[in-house]
mmCIF file of C-alpha atoms in Angstrom:
data_model
loop_
_atom_site.group_PDB
_atom_site.id
_atom_site.type_symbol
_atom_site.label_atom_id
_atom_site.label_comp_id
_atom_site.label_asym_id
_atom_site.label_seq_id
_atom_site.Cartn_x
_atom_site.Cartn_y
_atom_site.Cartn_z
ATOM 1 C CA MET F 1 0.025 -0.029 -0.057
ATOM 2 C CA PRO F 2 1.318 3.549 -0.781
ATOM 3 C CA ILE F 3 2.881 5.261 2.186
ATOM 4 C CA PRO F 4 0.350 7.622 3.966
ATOM 5 C CA ILE F 5 1.258 10.874 5.222
ATOM 6 C CA PRO F 6 3.038 10.900 8.668
ATOM 7 C CA GLN F 7 0.615 11.284 11.825
ATOM 8 C CA GLY F 8 0.425 14.843 12.679
ATOM 9 C CA LYS F 9 1.419 16.233 9.272
ATOM 10 C CA GLN F 10 -0.827 17.761 6.598
ATOM 11 C CA ILE F 11 1.497 17.614 3.665
ATOM 12 C CA THR F 12 4.719 15.914 2.541
ATOM 13 C CA VAL F 13 6.934 16.844 -0.475
ATOM 14 C CA GLN F 14 9.459 14.452 -1.906
ATOM 15 C CA ARG F 15 11.873 13.858 -5.014
ATOM 16 C CA ASN F 16 11.874 10.167 -5.872
ATOM 17 C CA LEU F 17 14.115 8.339 -8.266
ATOM 18 C CA TYR F 18 13.369 4.900 -9.458
ATOM 19 C CA PRO F 19 15.074 2.456 -11.991
ATOM 20 C CA HIS F 20 13.354 2.417 -15.434
ATOM 21 C CA ASN F 21 11.785 -0.988 -15.026
ATOM 22 C CA PHE F 22 10.114 -0.078 -11.519
ATOM 23 C CA CYS F 23 6.643 -1.658 -11.543
ATOM 24 C CA MET F 24 4.024 -1.516 -8.803
ATOM 25 C CA PRO F 25 3.728 -5.423 -7.868
ATOM 26 C CA SER F 26 -0.089 -5.291 -7.661
ATOM 27 C CA MET F 27 -2.953 -3.005 -7.967
ATOM 28 C CA GLU F 28 -3.014 -0.581 -4.784
ATOM 29 C CA ILE F 29 -5.330 1.777 -3.141
ATOM 30 C CA THR F 30 -3.999 5.111 -2.174
ATOM 31 C CA ALA F 31 -4.254 6.151 1.346
ATOM 32 C CA SER F 32 -6.651 9.241 2.577
ATOM 33 C CA HIS F 33 -4.504 11.883 0.818
ATOM 34 C CA TYR F 34 -4.362 13.704 -2.480
ATOM 35 C CA ASP F 35 -1.338 13.602 -4.322
ATOM 36 C CA ILE F 36 0.293 15.510 -7.301
ATOM 37 C CA ASN F 37 3.329 14.367 -9.328
ATOM 38 C CA TYR F 38 5.591 16.360 -11.752
ATOM 39 C CA VAL F 39 7.664 13.838 -13.951
ATOM 40 C CA ILE F 40 11.268 15.064 -14.155
ATOM 41 C CA THR F 41 12.324 12.035 -16.380
ATOM 42 C CA GLY F 42 10.732 8.766 -17.623
ATOM 43 C CA ASP F 43 7.781 7.505 -19.352
ATOM 44 C CA ARG F 44 4.880 5.795 -17.199
ATOM 45 C CA LYS F 45 1.353 4.488 -17.858
ATOM 46 C CA MET F 46 -1.199 4.527 -15.186
ATOM 47 C CA ILE F 47 -4.065 1.832 -15.173
ATOM 48 C CA THR F 48 -7.284 2.244 -12.909
ATOM 49 C CA PRO F 49 -10.483 0.425 -13.214
ATOM 50 C CA VAL F 50 -12.163 3.176 -15.172
ATOM 51 C CA GLN F 51 -9.460 4.846 -17.211
ATOM 52 C CA SER F 52 -5.576 4.590 -18.376
ATOM 53 C CA TYR F 53 -3.288 7.383 -19.466
ATOM 54 C CA SER F 54 0.556 7.665 -20.355
ATOM 55 C CA TYR F 55 2.530 10.496 -18.698
ATOM 56 C CA HIS F 56 6.138 11.745 -19.488
ATOM 57 C CA ALA F 57 8.914 14.380 -18.656
ATOM 58 C CA GLY F 58 7.149 17.712 -17.941
ATOM 59 C CA ASP F 59 3.629 16.236 -17.388
ATOM 60 C CA VAL F 60 1.664 16.598 -14.026
ATOM 61 C CA SER F 61 -0.600 13.696 -12.718
ATOM 62 C CA ILE F 62 -2.997 13.938 -10.022
ATOM 63 C CA GLY F 63 -4.551 11.444 -7.809
ATOM 64 C CA GLU F 64 -7.525 11.344 -5.473
ATOM 65 C CA PRO F 65 -7.855 9.602 -2.047
ATOM 66 C CA TYR F 66 -8.671 5.642 -2.324
ATOM 67 C CA THR F 67 -7.913 5.467 -6.049
ATOM 68 C CA TYR F 68 -7.270 1.723 -7.223
ATOM 69 C CA HIS F 69 -4.307 1.873 -9.424
ATOM 70 C CA ARG F 70 -1.213 0.483 -10.889
ATOM 71 C CA THR F 71 1.680 2.143 -12.885
ATOM 72 C CA ILE F 72 4.200 0.574 -15.351
ATOM 73 C CA PRO F 73 7.165 1.736 -17.167
ATOM 74 C CA GLU F 74 6.871 2.807 -20.928
ATOM 75 C CA SER F 75 10.519 3.425 -21.741
ATOM 76 C CA ASP F 76 14.055 2.742 -20.631
ATOM 77 C CA ALA F 77 14.567 6.121 -19.009
ATOM 78 C CA PRO F 78 14.743 6.207 -15.302
ATOM 79 C CA TYR F 79 11.684 7.462 -13.683
ATOM 80 C CA GLU F 80 12.294 10.575 -11.438
ATOM 81 C CA ARG F 81 9.554 12.865 -10.009
ATOM 82 C CA TYR F 82 8.406 15.340 -7.474
ATOM 83 C CA LEU F 83 5.471 14.108 -5.244
ATOM 84 C CA ILE F 84 3.207 16.275 -3.140
ATOM 85 C CA LYS F 85 0.757 14.568 -0.765
ATOM 86 C CA PHE F 86 -1.836 16.565 1.448
ATOM 87 C CA THR F 87 -4.974 15.659 3.420
ATOM 88 C CA PRO F 88 -8.242 16.648 2.306
ATOM 89 C CA LYS F 89 -8.420 18.961 5.476
ATOM 90 C CA PHE F 90 -5.309 20.977 4.256
ATOM 91 C CA ILE F 91 -6.957 21.720 0.844
ATOM 92 C CA GLU F 92 -10.432 22.720 2.259
ATOM 93 C CA PRO F 93 -9.843 26.657 2.455
ATOM 94 C CA PHE F 94 -8.563 26.526 -1.339
ATOM 95 C CA ILE F 95 -12.022 24.566 -2.355
ATOM 96 C CA GLU F 96 -14.037 27.077 -0.390
ATOM 97 C CA LEU F 97 -12.345 29.697 -2.110
ATOM 98 C CA ILE F 98 -12.467 28.532 -5.899
ATOM 99 C CA GLY F 99 -15.720 26.497 -5.532
ATOM 100 C CA LYS F 100 -16.148 22.595 -5.378
ATOM 101 C CA ASN F 101 -17.011 22.387 -9.019
ATOM 102 C CA ILE F 102 -13.601 23.859 -10.236
ATOM 103 C CA PHE F 103 -11.674 21.627 -7.675
ATOM 104 C CA ASN F 104 -13.473 18.387 -8.901
ATOM 105 C CA ASP F 105 -12.867 19.251 -12.472
ATOM 106 C CA LEU F 106 -9.137 19.656 -11.862
ATOM 107 C CA TYR F 107 -9.012 16.363 -10.155
ATOM 108 C CA GLU F 108 -11.204 14.535 -12.703
ATOM 109 C CA GLN F 109 -8.959 15.287 -15.533
ATOM 110 C CA LYS F 110 -6.028 13.452 -13.781
ATOM 111 C CA LEU F 111 -3.217 14.282 -16.328
ATOM 112 C CA PHE F 112 -1.939 17.690 -17.542
ATOM 113 C CA HIS F 113 0.263 18.577 -20.331
ATOM 114 C CA PHE F 114 2.079 22.145 -20.671
ATOM 115 C CA SER F 115 3.977 24.378 -23.061
ATOM 116 C CA SER F 116 7.642 23.921 -22.746
ATOM 117 C CA GLN F 117 8.047 27.318 -20.999
ATOM 118 C CA MET F 118 5.404 26.395 -18.361
ATOM 119 C CA GLN F 119 6.976 23.104 -17.536
ATOM 120 C CA ILE F 120 10.006 25.012 -16.593
ATOM 121 C CA LYS F 121 7.904 27.470 -14.424
ATOM 122 C CA ILE F 122 5.979 24.512 -12.915
ATOM 123 C CA LYS F 123 8.970 22.330 -12.201
ATOM 124 C CA GLN F 124 10.532 25.411 -10.330
ATOM 125 C CA MET F 125 7.373 25.645 -8.233
ATOM 126 C CA PHE F 126 7.768 21.826 -7.141
ATOM 127 C CA CYS F 127 11.450 22.468 -6.375
ATOM 128 C CA GLU F 128 10.665 25.533 -4.251
ATOM 129 C CA MET F 129 8.016 23.606 -2.406
ATOM 130 C CA LEU F 130 10.666 20.883 -1.496
ATOM 131 C CA GLU F 131 13.261 23.382 -0.223
ATOM 132 C CA GLU F 132 10.503 25.020 1.902
ATOM 133 C CA TYR F 133 9.483 21.474 3.239
ATOM 134 C CA ASN F 134 12.982 20.657 4.248
ATOM 135 C CA LYS F 135 13.501 23.722 6.391
ATOM 136 C CA ASN F 136 13.169 23.058 9.930
ATOM 137 C CA VAL F 137 10.778 25.788 10.942
ATOM 138 C CA PRO F 138 7.571 25.412 12.783
ATOM 139 C CA TYR F 139 5.262 27.379 10.429
ATOM 140 C CA LYS F 140 6.348 25.780 7.077
ATOM 141 C CA GLU F 141 2.919 24.148 6.642
ATOM 142 C CA ILE F 142 1.299 27.611 6.584
ATOM 143 C CA ILE F 143 3.699 28.605 3.851
ATOM 144 C CA LEU F 144 3.488 25.250 2.002
ATOM 145 C CA GLN F 145 -0.426 25.731 2.077
ATOM 146 C CA GLY F 146 -0.114 28.970 0.073
ATOM 147 C CA MET F 147 2.462 27.517 -2.205
ATOM 148 C CA LEU F 148 0.235 24.584 -3.029
ATOM 149 C CA TYR F 149 -2.796 26.928 -3.674
ATOM 150 C CA ARG F 150 -0.632 28.896 -6.269
ATOM 151 C CA LEU F 151 0.428 25.594 -7.890
ATOM 152 C CA LEU F 152 -3.072 24.231 -8.215
ATOM 153 C CA THR F 153 -4.222 27.498 -9.609
ATOM 154 C CA THR F 154 -1.177 27.679 -12.067
ATOM 155 C CA ILE F 155 -2.011 24.115 -13.269
ATOM 156 C CA TYR F 156 -5.734 24.941 -13.810
ATOM 157 C CA GLU F 157 -5.023 28.072 -15.738
ATOM 158 C CA ASN F 158 -2.476 26.672 -18.078
ATOM 159 C CA LYS F 159 -3.256 23.124 -18.695
ATOM 160 C CA LEU F 160 -3.463 21.884 -22.316
ATOM 161 C CA ASN F 161 -5.866 19.352 -23.862
ATOM 162 C CA VAL F 162 -4.758 15.756 -23.213
ATOM 163 C CA ASN F 163 -6.201 12.255 -24.291
ATOM 164 C CA ILE F 164 -7.218 9.903 -21.553
ATOM 165 C CA THR F 165 -8.734 6.462 -22.339
ATOM 166 C CA ARG F 166 -11.709 5.955 -20.308
ATOM 167 C CA TYR F 167 -13.411 2.653 -20.238
ATOM 168 C CA LYS F 168 -16.983 1.840 -21.171
ATOM 169 C CA SER F 169 -17.612 0.377 -17.615
ATOM 170 C CA PRO F 170 -15.227 -0.358 -14.717
ATOM 171 C CA LEU F 171 -12.679 -2.942 -15.373
ATOM 172 C CA THR F 172 -12.926 -6.257 -13.213
ATOM 173 C CA GLU F 173 -9.790 -7.707 -11.506
ATOM 174 C CA PRO F 174 -9.212 -10.304 -14.424
ATOM 175 C CA ILE F 175 -9.199 -7.584 -17.132
ATOM 176 C CA LEU F 176 -6.936 -5.354 -15.191
ATOM 177 C CA LYS F 177 -4.535 -8.121 -14.755
ATOM 178 C CA ALA F 178 -4.674 -8.869 -18.533
ATOM 179 C CA ILE F 179 -3.960 -5.279 -19.328
ATOM 180 C CA TYR F 180 -1.101 -5.071 -17.153
ATOM 181 C CA TYR F 181 0.384 -8.491 -18.419
ATOM 182 C CA MET F 182 0.098 -7.056 -22.036
ATOM 183 C CA GLU F 183 1.683 -3.799 -21.230
ATOM 184 C CA ASN F 184 4.369 -5.503 -19.546
ATOM 185 C CA ASN F 185 5.129 -8.266 -21.973
ATOM 186 C CA TYR F 186 4.026 -7.042 -25.209
ATOM 187 C CA ASP F 187 7.339 -8.190 -26.836
ATOM 188 C CA LYS F 188 6.277 -11.949 -25.980
ATOM 189 C CA ASN F 189 3.866 -14.299 -27.671
ATOM 190 C CA ILE F 190 0.830 -13.568 -26.074
ATOM 191 C CA THR F 191 -2.245 -15.555 -26.661
ATOM 192 C CA LEU F 192 -5.828 -15.233 -25.770
ATOM 193 C CA GLU F 193 -5.863 -18.909 -24.584
ATOM 194 C CA ASP F 194 -3.255 -18.418 -22.288
ATOM 195 C CA MET F 195 -4.687 -15.220 -20.812
ATOM 196 C CA ALA F 196 -8.049 -16.836 -20.373
ATOM 197 C CA LYS F 197 -6.348 -19.890 -18.795
ATOM 198 C CA ASN F 198 -4.595 -17.513 -16.292
ATOM 199 C CA ALA F 199 -7.966 -15.947 -15.333
ATOM 200 C CA HIS F 200 -9.457 -19.474 -15.050
ATOM 201 C CA PHE F 201 -12.113 -18.805 -17.813
ATOM 202 C CA SER F 202 -12.853 -20.394 -20.978
ATOM 203 C CA THR F 203 -11.507 -18.826 -23.829
ATOM 204 C CA SER F 204 -14.737 -17.783 -25.415
ATOM 205 C CA TYR F 205 -16.049 -16.469 -21.963
ATOM 206 C CA PHE F 206 -12.789 -14.364 -21.591
ATOM 207 C CA SER F 207 -12.970 -13.049 -25.013
ATOM 208 C CA ARG F 208 -16.467 -11.729 -24.641
ATOM 209 C CA LEU F 209 -15.681 -10.321 -21.150
ATOM 210 C CA PHE F 210 -12.578 -8.518 -22.521
ATOM 211 C CA SER F 211 -14.661 -6.988 -25.499
ATOM 212 C CA SER F 212 -17.579 -6.136 -23.285
ATOM 213 C CA GLN F 213 -15.537 -4.005 -20.762
ATOM 214 C CA LEU F 214 -13.013 -2.324 -23.235
ATOM 215 C CA GLY F 215 -15.154 -2.030 -26.426
ATOM 216 C CA ILE F 216 -12.487 -3.837 -28.629
ATOM 217 C CA SER F 217 -11.231 -7.296 -28.975
ATOM 218 C CA PHE F 218 -8.315 -8.800 -27.231
ATOM 219 C CA THR F 219 -6.200 -8.911 -30.387
ATOM 220 C CA GLU F 220 -6.920 -5.306 -31.332
ATOM 221 C CA TYR F 221 -5.983 -4.145 -27.973
ATOM 222 C CA LEU F 222 -2.774 -6.015 -27.968
ATOM 223 C CA GLY F 223 -2.154 -4.753 -31.459
ATOM 224 C CA ASN F 224 -2.785 -1.091 -30.055
ATOM 225 C CA VAL F 225 -0.196 -1.708 -27.343
ATOM 226 C CA ARG F 226 2.507 -2.892 -29.564
ATOM 227 C CA ILE F 227 1.945 -0.067 -32.146
ATOM 228 C CA ASN F 228 2.225 2.521 -29.556
ATOM 229 C CA HIS F 229 5.565 1.152 -28.450
ATOM 230 C CA VAL F 230 6.697 1.156 -32.009
ATOM 231 C CA LYS F 231 5.918 4.764 -32.321
ATOM 232 C CA ARG F 232 8.011 5.606 -29.318
ATOM 233 C CA LEU F 233 10.833 3.606 -30.510
ATOM 234 C CA LEU F 234 10.778 5.102 -34.008
ATOM 235 C CA LEU F 235 10.823 8.582 -32.573
ATOM 236 C CA GLN F 236 13.092 8.146 -29.500
ATOM 237 C CA THR F 237 15.608 5.940 -30.977
ATOM 238 C CA ASN F 238 17.704 5.260 -34.142
ATOM 239 C CA LYS F 239 16.940 1.546 -34.170
ATOM 240 C CA SER F 240 16.162 -0.088 -37.603
ATOM 241 C CA ILE F 241 12.568 -1.412 -38.259
ATOM 242 C CA MET F 242 13.840 -5.118 -37.888
ATOM 243 C CA GLU F 243 15.317 -4.170 -34.458
ATOM 244 C CA ILE F 244 11.971 -2.647 -33.428
ATOM 245 C CA ALA F 245 9.934 -5.494 -34.665
ATOM 246 C CA LEU F 246 11.811 -7.884 -32.467
ATOM 247 C CA GLU F 247 11.391 -5.640 -29.467
ATOM 248 C CA THR F 248 7.732 -5.235 -29.811
ATOM 249 C CA GLY F 249 6.551 -8.766 -30.638
ATOM 250 C CA TYR F 250 6.585 -8.842 -34.365
ATOM 251 C CA CYS F 251 8.244 -11.520 -36.133
ATOM 252 C CA HIS F 252 9.650 -9.465 -38.995
ATOM 253 C CA GLY F 253 10.116 -5.986 -40.095
ATOM 254 C CA ASP F 254 7.871 -6.512 -43.008
ATOM 255 C CA TYR F 255 5.041 -7.652 -41.005
ATOM 256 C CA LEU F 256 5.510 -4.791 -38.392
ATOM 257 C CA SER F 257 5.376 -2.452 -41.401
ATOM 258 C CA SER F 258 2.186 -3.897 -42.900
ATOM 259 C CA GLN F 259 0.420 -3.751 -39.467
ATOM 260 C CA PHE F 260 1.750 -0.216 -38.722
ATOM 261 C CA LYS F 261 0.340 1.145 -41.961
ATOM 262 C CA ASN F 262 -3.021 -0.569 -41.407
ATOM 263 C CA LYS F 263 -3.150 1.158 -37.825
ATOM 264 C CA THR F 264 -1.929 4.562 -38.833
ATOM 265 C CA GLY F 265 -2.121 4.765 -42.528
ATOM 266 C CA MET F 266 1.614 5.565 -43.117
ATOM 267 C CA THR F 267 4.663 3.340 -43.047
ATOM 268 C CA PRO F 268 7.062 3.427 -40.063
ATOM 269 C CA SER F 269 9.680 5.330 -42.078
ATOM 270 C CA ASP F 270 7.194 8.094 -42.936
ATOM 271 C CA PHE F 271 6.322 8.312 -39.454
ATOM 272 C CA ARG F 272 9.668 8.617 -38.296
ATOM 273 C CA ARG F 273 10.418 11.502 -40.595
ATOM 274 C CA ASN F 274 7.483 13.471 -39.451
ATOM 275 C CA PRO F 275 8.301 15.644 -36.660
ATOM 276 C CA GLN F 276 4.738 16.499 -35.906
ATOM 277 C CA ASN F 277 4.541 12.767 -34.656
ATOM 278 C CA LEU F 278 6.460 13.635 -31.660
ATOM 279 C CA LYS F 279 3.938 15.695 -30.111
ATOM 280 C CA GLN F 280 1.272 13.372 -30.785
ATOM 281 C CA THR F 281 3.177 10.464 -29.238
#
């Protein structure tokens, strides 16, 4: 279970560094606190029963109390972040000031992108809060409260549009485990039969369950996962199409190219040459 805020405290501010392959061992429920993350380096994916999204360096993600979730890596970059945790009581004056609707809107979005210039500003705000938190003064929580309000306001006023996958209905535990396995093992030979067996279901029942909860078939979802990682490798590395095919579960570069064109309408080489795709990915 995630570490709660120490007793007698209203807020904590941390800077954490994890290896690139850091994974939460299982789905967990956050404690009775809100949290805000600023990603310094790394690429992660958040999976919850109702939605999933990827976040990268310069992004801010927000979590509510008692959220059932799991995160996994999406690249070979080490994961470093600022993390602020605070109690519901600590934020009450801010909610009264701006209104509950605005606060709920902020926390329902979960993930925020910003312009390059705004990323620098927000990162500095996190850094200043960590410096203040580490001071040994009795009134630091009062100062941090004002700094937190300023941070939340800045996020709300400067956030850019972001795509979050919201599921048709809350996902059940067997489907969440299947998604987690696919996201972590997309380079392997994953079959519907094996996933159904691991969930102790028949293949036909598991297939129907998967499609009913996600709105697409098991095979299509797995293909989307692999293509997303192909896009990342095309834009972030100089690896050949054949090397990328072997890393993402395709048997040959030609097969990868045909699947990629079916999904995106362009060849891997054309995708790599277009700089606009970096922002999209």
